[in-house]
């Protein structure tokens, strides 16, 4: 059993709650960023395809 894990168990429930909230928020944020990046990438692809049809080559 690692010392950090033992510390995590000893931590009071309030800070555990805060910790899990921070992790959840972080996960949500990274998911949102990934989603936005994906949308931007799709838009760029669409624009690229469109410009290719307008003036190929």
Coordinates of C-alpha atoms in Angstrom, one line a residue:
X1 CA 0.0 0.0 0.0
X2 CA 1.6 3.3 -1.1
X3 CA 1.8 6.3 1.3
X4 CA -0.2 8.5 -1.1
X5 CA -3.0 6.0 -1.1
X6 CA -3.0 5.8 2.7
X7 CA -3.1 9.6 2.9
X8 CA -6.1 9.6 0.6
X9 CA -7.9 7.3 2.9
X10 CA -7.0 9.3 6.0
X11 CA -8.2 12.6 4.4
X12 CA -11.5 13.9 5.8
X13 CA -14.6 13.3 3.6
X14 CA -14.9 17.0 2.9
X15 CA -11.5 17.3 1.1
X16 CA -12.2 14.0 -0.6
X17 CA -15.4 15.5 -1.9
X18 CA -13.6 18.6 -3.0
X19 CA -10.9 16.4 -4.7
X20 CA -13.5 14.3 -6.6
X21 CA -15.2 17.5 -7.6
X22 CA -12.0 18.9 -9.0
X23 CA -11.3 15.7 -10.9
X24 CA -14.9 15.7 -12.3
X25 CA -14.5 19.3 -13.4
X26 CA -11.2 18.5 -15.0
X27 CA -12.6 15.6 -16.9
X28 CA -15.6 17.7 -18.0
X29 CA -13.3 20.5 -19.2
X30 CA -11.0 18.1 -21.2
X31 CA -14.1 16.5 -22.8
X32 CA -15.5 20.0 -23.7
X33 CA -12.1 21.0 -25.2
X34 CA -11.9 17.7 -27.2
X35 CA -15.4 18.3 -28.4
X36 CA -14.7 21.9 -29.5
X37 CA -11.5 20.8 -31.2
X38 CA -13.3 18.1 -33.0
X39 CA -16.0 20.6 -34.2
X40 CA -13.3 23.1 -35.3
X41 CA -11.5 20.3 -37.2
X42 CA -14.7 19.2 -38.9
X43 CA -15.4 22.8 -39.9
X44 CA -11.9 23.2 -41.3
X45 CA -12.3 19.9 -43.3
X46 CA -15.6 21.1 -44.7
X47 CA -14.1 24.5 -45.7
X48 CA -11.1 22.7 -47.3
X49 CA -13.4 20.4 -49.3
X50 CA -15.6 23.3 -50.3
X51 CA -12.6 25.3 -51.5
X52 CA -11.3 22.3 -53.4
X53 CA -14.6 22.0 -55.2
X54 CA -14.6 25.7 -56.0
X55 CA -11.0 25.8 -57.3
X56 CA -9.5 22.3 -57.6
X57 CA -5.8 21.9 -57.5

